[in-house]
Coordinates of N, CA and C in Angstrom, one line a residue:
X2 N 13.7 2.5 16.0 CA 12.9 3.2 15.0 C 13.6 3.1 13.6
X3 N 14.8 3.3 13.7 CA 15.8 3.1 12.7 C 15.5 1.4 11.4
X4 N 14.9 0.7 12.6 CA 14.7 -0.3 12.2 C 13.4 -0.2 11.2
X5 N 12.9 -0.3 11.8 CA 12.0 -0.1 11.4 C 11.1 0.2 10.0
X6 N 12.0 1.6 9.8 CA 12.0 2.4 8.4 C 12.8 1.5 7.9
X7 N 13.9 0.7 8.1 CA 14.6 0.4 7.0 C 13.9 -0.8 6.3
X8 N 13.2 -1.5 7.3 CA 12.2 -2.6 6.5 C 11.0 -2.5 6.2
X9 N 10.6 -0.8 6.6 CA 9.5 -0.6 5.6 C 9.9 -0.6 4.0
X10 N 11.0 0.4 4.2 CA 11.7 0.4 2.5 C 11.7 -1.1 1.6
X11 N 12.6 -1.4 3.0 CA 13.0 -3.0 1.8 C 12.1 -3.9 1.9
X12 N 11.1 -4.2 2.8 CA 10.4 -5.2 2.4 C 8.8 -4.6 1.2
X13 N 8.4 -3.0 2.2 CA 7.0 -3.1 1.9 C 6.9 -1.6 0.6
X14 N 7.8 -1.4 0.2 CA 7.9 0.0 -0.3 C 7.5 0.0 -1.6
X15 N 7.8 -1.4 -1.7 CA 7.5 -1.7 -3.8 C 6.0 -1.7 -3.6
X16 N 5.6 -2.1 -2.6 CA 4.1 -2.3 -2.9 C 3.2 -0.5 -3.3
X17 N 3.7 0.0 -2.3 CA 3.6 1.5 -2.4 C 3.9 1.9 -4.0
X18 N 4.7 1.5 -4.4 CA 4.9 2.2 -6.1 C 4.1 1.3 -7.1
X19 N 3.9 0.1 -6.7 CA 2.5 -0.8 -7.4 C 1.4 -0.3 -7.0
X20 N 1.1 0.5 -5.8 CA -0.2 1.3 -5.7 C -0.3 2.2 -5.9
X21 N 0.3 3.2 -6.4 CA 0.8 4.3 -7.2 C 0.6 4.3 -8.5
X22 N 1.1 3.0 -9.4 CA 1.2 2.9 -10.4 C -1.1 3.0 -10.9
X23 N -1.2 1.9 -9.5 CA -3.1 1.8 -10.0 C -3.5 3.0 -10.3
X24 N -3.1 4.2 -8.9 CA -3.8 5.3 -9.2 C -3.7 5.7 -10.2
X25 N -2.6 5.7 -10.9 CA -1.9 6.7 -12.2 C -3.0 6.3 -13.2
X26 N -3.9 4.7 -12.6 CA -4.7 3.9 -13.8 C -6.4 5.1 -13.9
X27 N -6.3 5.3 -12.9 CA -7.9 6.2 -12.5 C -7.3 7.7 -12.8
X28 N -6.5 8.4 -12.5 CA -5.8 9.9 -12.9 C -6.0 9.9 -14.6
X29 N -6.7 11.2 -14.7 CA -6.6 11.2 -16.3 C -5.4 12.2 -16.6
X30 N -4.2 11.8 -17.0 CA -3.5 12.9 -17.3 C -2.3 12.4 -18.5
X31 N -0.9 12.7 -18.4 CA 0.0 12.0 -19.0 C -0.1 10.5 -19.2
X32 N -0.6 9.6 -17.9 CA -0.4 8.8 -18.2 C -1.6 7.7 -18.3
X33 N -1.3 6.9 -19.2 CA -3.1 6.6 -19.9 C -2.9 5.2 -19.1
X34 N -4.3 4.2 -19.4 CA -4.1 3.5 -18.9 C -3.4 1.8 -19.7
X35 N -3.4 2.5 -21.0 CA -2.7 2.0 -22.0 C -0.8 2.1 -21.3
X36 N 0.0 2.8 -20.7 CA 0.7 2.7 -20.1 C 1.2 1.9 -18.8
X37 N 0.1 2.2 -18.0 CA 0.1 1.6 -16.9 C -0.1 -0.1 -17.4
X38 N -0.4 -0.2 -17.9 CA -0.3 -1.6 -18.8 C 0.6 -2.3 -18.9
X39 N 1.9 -1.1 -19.9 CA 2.8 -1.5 -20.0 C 3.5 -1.5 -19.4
X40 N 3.8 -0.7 -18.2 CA 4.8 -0.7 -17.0 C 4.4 -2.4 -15.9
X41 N 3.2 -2.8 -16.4 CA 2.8 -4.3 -15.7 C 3.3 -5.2 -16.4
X42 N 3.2 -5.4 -17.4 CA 4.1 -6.1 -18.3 C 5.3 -6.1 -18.4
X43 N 6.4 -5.1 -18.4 CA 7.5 -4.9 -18.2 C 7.6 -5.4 -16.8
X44 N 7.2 -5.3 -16.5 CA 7.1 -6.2 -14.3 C 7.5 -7.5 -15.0
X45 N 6.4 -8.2 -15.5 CA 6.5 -9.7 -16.0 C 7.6 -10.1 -16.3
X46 N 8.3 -9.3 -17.2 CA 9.5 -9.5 -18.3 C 10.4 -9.2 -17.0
X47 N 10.5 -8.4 -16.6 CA 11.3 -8.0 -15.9 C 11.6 -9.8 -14.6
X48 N 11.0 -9.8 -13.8 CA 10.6 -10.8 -12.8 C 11.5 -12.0 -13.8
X49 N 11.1 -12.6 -15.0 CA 10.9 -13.8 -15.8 C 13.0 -13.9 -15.5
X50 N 13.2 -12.0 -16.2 CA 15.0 -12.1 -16.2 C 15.4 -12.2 -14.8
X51 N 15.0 -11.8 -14.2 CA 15.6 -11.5 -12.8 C 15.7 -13.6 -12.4
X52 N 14.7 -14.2 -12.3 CA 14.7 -15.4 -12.1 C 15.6 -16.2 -13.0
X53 N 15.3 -15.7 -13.8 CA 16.6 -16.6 -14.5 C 18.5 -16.1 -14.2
X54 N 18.2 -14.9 -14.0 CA 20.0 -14.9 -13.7 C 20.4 -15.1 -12.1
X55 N 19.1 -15.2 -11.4 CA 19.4 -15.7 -9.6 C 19.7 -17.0 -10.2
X56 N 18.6 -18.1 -10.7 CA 18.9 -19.5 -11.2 C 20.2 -19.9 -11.7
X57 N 20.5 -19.3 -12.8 CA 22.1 -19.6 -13.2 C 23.3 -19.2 -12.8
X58 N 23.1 -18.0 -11.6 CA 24.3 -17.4 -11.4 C 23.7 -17.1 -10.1
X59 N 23.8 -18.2 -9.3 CA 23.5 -18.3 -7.4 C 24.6 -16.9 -6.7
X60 N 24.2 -16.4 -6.1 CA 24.9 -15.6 -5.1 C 24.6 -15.7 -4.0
X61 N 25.4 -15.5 -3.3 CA 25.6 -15.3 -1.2 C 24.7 -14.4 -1.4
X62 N 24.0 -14.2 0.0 CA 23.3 -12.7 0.2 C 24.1 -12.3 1.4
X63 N 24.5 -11.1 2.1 CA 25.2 -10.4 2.4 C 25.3 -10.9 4.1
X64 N 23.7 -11.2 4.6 CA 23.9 -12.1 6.1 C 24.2 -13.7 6.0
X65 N 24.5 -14.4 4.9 CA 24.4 -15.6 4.6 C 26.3 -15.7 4.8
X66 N 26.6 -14.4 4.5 CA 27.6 -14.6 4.8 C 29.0 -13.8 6.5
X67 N 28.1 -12.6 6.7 CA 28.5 -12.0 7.7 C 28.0 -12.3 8.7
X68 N 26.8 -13.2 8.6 CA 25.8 -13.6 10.3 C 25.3 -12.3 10.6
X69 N 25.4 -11.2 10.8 CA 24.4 -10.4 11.1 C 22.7 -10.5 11.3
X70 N 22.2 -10.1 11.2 CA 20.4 -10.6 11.8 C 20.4 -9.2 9.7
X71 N 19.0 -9.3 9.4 CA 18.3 -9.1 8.4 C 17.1 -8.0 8.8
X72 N 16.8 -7.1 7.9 CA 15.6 -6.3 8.6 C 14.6 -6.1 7.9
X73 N 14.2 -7.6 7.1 CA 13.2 -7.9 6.2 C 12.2 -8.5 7.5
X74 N 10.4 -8.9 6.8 CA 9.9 -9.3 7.5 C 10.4 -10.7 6.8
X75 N 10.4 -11.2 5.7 CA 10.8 -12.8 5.6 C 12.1 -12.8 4.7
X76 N 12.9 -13.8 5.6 CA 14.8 -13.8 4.8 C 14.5 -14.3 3.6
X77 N 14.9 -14.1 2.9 CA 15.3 -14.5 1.3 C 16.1 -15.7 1.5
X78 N 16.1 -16.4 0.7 CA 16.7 -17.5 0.4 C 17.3 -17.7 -1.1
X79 N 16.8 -17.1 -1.5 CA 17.2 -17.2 -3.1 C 18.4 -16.3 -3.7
X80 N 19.0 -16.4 -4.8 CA 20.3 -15.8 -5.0 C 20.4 -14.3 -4.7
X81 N 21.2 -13.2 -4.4 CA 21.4 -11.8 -4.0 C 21.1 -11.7 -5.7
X82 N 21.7 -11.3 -6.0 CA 22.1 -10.6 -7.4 C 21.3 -11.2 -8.9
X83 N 20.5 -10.5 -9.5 CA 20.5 -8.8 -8.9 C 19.3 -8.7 -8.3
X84 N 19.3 -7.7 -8.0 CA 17.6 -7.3 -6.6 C 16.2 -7.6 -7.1
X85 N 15.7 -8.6 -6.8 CA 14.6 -8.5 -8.2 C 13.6 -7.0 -7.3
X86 N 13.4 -7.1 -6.3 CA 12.7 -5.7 -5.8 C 12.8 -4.2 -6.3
X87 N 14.5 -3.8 -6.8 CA 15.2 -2.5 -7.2 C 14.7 -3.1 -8.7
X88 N 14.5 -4.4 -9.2 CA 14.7 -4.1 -10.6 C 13.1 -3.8 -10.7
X89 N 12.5 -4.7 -9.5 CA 10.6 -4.1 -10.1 C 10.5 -2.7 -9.8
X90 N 11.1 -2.2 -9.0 CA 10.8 -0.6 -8.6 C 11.3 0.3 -9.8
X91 N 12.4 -0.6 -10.6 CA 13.5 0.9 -11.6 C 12.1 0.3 -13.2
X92 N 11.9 -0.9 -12.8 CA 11.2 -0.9 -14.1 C 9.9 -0.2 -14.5
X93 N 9.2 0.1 -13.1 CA 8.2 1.1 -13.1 C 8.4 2.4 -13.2
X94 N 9.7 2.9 -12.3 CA 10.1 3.8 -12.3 C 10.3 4.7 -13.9
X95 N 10.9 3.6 -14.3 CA 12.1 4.2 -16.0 C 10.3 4.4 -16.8
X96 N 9.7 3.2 -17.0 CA 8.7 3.2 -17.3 C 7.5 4.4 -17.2
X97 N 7.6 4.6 -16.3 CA 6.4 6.0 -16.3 C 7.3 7.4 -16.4
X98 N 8.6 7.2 -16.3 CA 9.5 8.5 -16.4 C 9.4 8.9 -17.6
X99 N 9.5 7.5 -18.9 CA 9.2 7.9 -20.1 C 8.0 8.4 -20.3
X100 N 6.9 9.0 -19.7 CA 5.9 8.9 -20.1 C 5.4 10.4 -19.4
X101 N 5.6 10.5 -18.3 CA 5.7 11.8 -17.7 C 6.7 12.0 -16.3
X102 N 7.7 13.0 -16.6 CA 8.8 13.0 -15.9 C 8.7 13.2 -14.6
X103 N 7.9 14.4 -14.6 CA 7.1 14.9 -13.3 C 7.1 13.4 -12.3
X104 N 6.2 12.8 -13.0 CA 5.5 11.3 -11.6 C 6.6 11.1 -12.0
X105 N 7.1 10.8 -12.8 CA 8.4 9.5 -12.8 C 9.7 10.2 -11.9
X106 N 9.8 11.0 -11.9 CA 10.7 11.6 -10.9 C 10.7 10.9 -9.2
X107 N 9.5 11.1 -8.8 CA 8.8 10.6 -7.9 C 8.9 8.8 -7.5
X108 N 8.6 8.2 -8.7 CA 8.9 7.0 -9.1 C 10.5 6.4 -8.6
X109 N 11.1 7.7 -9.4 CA 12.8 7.2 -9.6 C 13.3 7.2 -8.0
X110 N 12.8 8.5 -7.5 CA 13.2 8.1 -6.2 C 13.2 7.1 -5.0
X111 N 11.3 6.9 -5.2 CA 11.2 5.7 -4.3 C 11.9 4.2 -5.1
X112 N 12.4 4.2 -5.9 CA 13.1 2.8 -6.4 C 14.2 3.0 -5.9
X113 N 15.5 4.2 -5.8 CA 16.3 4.3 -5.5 C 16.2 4.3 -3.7
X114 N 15.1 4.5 -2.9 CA 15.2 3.7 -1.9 C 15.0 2.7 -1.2
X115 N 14.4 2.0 -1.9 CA 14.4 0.5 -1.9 C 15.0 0.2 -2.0
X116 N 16.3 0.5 -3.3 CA 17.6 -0.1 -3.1 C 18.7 0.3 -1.9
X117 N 18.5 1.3 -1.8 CA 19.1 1.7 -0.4 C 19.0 0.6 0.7
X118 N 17.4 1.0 1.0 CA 17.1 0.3 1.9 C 17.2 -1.5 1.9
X119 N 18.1 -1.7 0.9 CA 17.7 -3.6 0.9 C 19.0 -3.6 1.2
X120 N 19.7 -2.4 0.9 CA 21.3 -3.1 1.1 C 21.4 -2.6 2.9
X121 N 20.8 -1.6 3.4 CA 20.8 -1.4 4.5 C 20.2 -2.6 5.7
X122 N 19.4 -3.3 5.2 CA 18.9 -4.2 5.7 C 19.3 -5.7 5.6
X123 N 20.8 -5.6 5.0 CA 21.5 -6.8 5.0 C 21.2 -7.7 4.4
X124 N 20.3 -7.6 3.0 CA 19.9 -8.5 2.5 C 20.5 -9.1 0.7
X125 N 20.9 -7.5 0.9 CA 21.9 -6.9 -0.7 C 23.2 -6.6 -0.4
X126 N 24.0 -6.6 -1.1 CA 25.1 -5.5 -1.8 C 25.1 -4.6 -3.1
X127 N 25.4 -3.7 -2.4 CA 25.6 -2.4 -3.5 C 25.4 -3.3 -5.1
X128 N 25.9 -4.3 -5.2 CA 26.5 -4.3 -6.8 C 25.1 -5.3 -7.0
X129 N 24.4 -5.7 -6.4 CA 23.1 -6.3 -6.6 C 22.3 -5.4 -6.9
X130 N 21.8 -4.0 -6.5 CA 21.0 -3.1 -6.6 C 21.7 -2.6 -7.7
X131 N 22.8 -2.1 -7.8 CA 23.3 -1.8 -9.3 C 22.2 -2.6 -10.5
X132 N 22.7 -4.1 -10.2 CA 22.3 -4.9 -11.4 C 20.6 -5.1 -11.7
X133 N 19.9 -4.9 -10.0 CA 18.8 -4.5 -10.4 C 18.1 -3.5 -10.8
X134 N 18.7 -2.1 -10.7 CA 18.3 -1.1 -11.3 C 18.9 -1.2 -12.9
X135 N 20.0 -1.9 -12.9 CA 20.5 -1.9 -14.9 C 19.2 -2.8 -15.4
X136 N 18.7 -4.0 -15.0 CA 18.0 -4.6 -15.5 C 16.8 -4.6 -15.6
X137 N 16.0 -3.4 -14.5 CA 14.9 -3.0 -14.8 C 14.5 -1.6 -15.7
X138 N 15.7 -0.7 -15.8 CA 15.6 0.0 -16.8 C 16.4 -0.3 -17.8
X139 N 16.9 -1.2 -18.6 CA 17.2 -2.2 -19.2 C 15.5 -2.5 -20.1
X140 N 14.8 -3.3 -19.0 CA 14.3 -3.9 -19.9 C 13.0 -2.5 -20.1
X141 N 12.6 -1.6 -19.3 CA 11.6 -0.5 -19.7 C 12.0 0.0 -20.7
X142 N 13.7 0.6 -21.3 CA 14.1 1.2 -22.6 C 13.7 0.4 -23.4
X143 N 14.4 -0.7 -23.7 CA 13.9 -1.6 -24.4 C 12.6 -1.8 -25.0
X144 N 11.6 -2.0 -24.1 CA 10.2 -2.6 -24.1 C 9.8 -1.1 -25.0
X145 N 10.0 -0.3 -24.5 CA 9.7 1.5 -25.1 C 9.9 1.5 -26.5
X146 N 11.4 1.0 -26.9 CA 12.3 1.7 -27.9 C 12.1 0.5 -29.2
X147 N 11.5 -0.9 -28.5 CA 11.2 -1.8 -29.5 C 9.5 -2.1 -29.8
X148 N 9.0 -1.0 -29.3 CA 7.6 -1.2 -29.4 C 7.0 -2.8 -29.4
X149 N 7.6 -3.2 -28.2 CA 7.0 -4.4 -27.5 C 6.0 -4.6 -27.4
X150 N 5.5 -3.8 -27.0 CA 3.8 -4.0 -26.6 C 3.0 -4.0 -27.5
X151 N 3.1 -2.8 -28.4 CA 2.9 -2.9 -29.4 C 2.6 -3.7 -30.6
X152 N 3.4 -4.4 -30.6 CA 3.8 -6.2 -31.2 C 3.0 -6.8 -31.0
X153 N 3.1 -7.2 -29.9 CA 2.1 -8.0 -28.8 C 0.8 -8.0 -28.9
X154 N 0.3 -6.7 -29.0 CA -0.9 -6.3 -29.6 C -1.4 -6.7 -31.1
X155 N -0.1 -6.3 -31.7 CA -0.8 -6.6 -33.1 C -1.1 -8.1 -33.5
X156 N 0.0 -9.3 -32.3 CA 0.1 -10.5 -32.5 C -1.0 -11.2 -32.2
X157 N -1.8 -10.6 -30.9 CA -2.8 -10.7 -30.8 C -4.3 -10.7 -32.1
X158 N -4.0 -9.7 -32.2 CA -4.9 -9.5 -33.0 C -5.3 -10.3 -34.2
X159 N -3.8 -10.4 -34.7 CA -4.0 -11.5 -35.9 C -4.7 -13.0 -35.7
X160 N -5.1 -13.3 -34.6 CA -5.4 -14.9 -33.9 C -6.6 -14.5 -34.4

């Protein structure tokens, strides 16, 4: 049973906070759907960095090196570090936290078990889920604090 849960977390749990995120799209309250926008977009950006520092800076993943068995439904092959999963969960998470703390509370936690759960499941180390939660709220401050979207919008517009 043990098992179980732990590869619901790590494999299927982001999807849970990406169906969360839709509802928040139909909910009329703090969060508009002009947000939920931007927490998809910050995904993008988010994904784009994550690929690029697995590419340039390969890492072991934790059974690649201990032999132990994995408690994902499909093994990873691609570099550990950093989680691109913890960083899509903290980027949504940070993301709608700014926006209403309440849900984002909610948010913060299920990201924070995901990362749990990936290093439980032998697929991470601790200092992987570190770097994907730095780099997914990383890039949500950012995207917030530089009126990204924002930009984006207006860049648009000028075409």
């Amino acid at each position: 049973m043990e098992d179980i849960i732990i590869e619901f977390f790590a494999t299927f749990f982001i999807y849970f906070l990406f169906t969360g995120l839709i509802i928040l799209w139909f909910i009329d309250g703090k969060i508009k759907k002009e947000q939920v926008f931007h927490a998809l977009l910050a995904c993008i950006f988010t994904a784009i960095i994550v690929f690029f520092i697995k590419y340039f800076f390969p890492t072991l993943r934790p059974f690649m090196i201990n032999g132990r068995g994995v408690n994902v439904l499909i093994k990873p092959l691609d570099g550990a570090f950093p989680s691109g999963h913890t960083a899509q969960a903290f980027v949504l998470a940070v993301t709608i936290f700014m926006h209403d703390r309440r849900v984002g509370w909610f948010f913060l936690i299920g990201a924070l078990a995901v990362g749990i759960a990936r290093v439980l499941a032998n697929v991470h180390y601790p200092v992987d889920i570190f770097g994907g939660a730095l780099v997914g709220t990383l890039v949500a401050v950012v995207a917030e604090k530089a009126h990204v979207f924002e930009l984006l919008k207006t860049a648009r517009r000028r075409k």
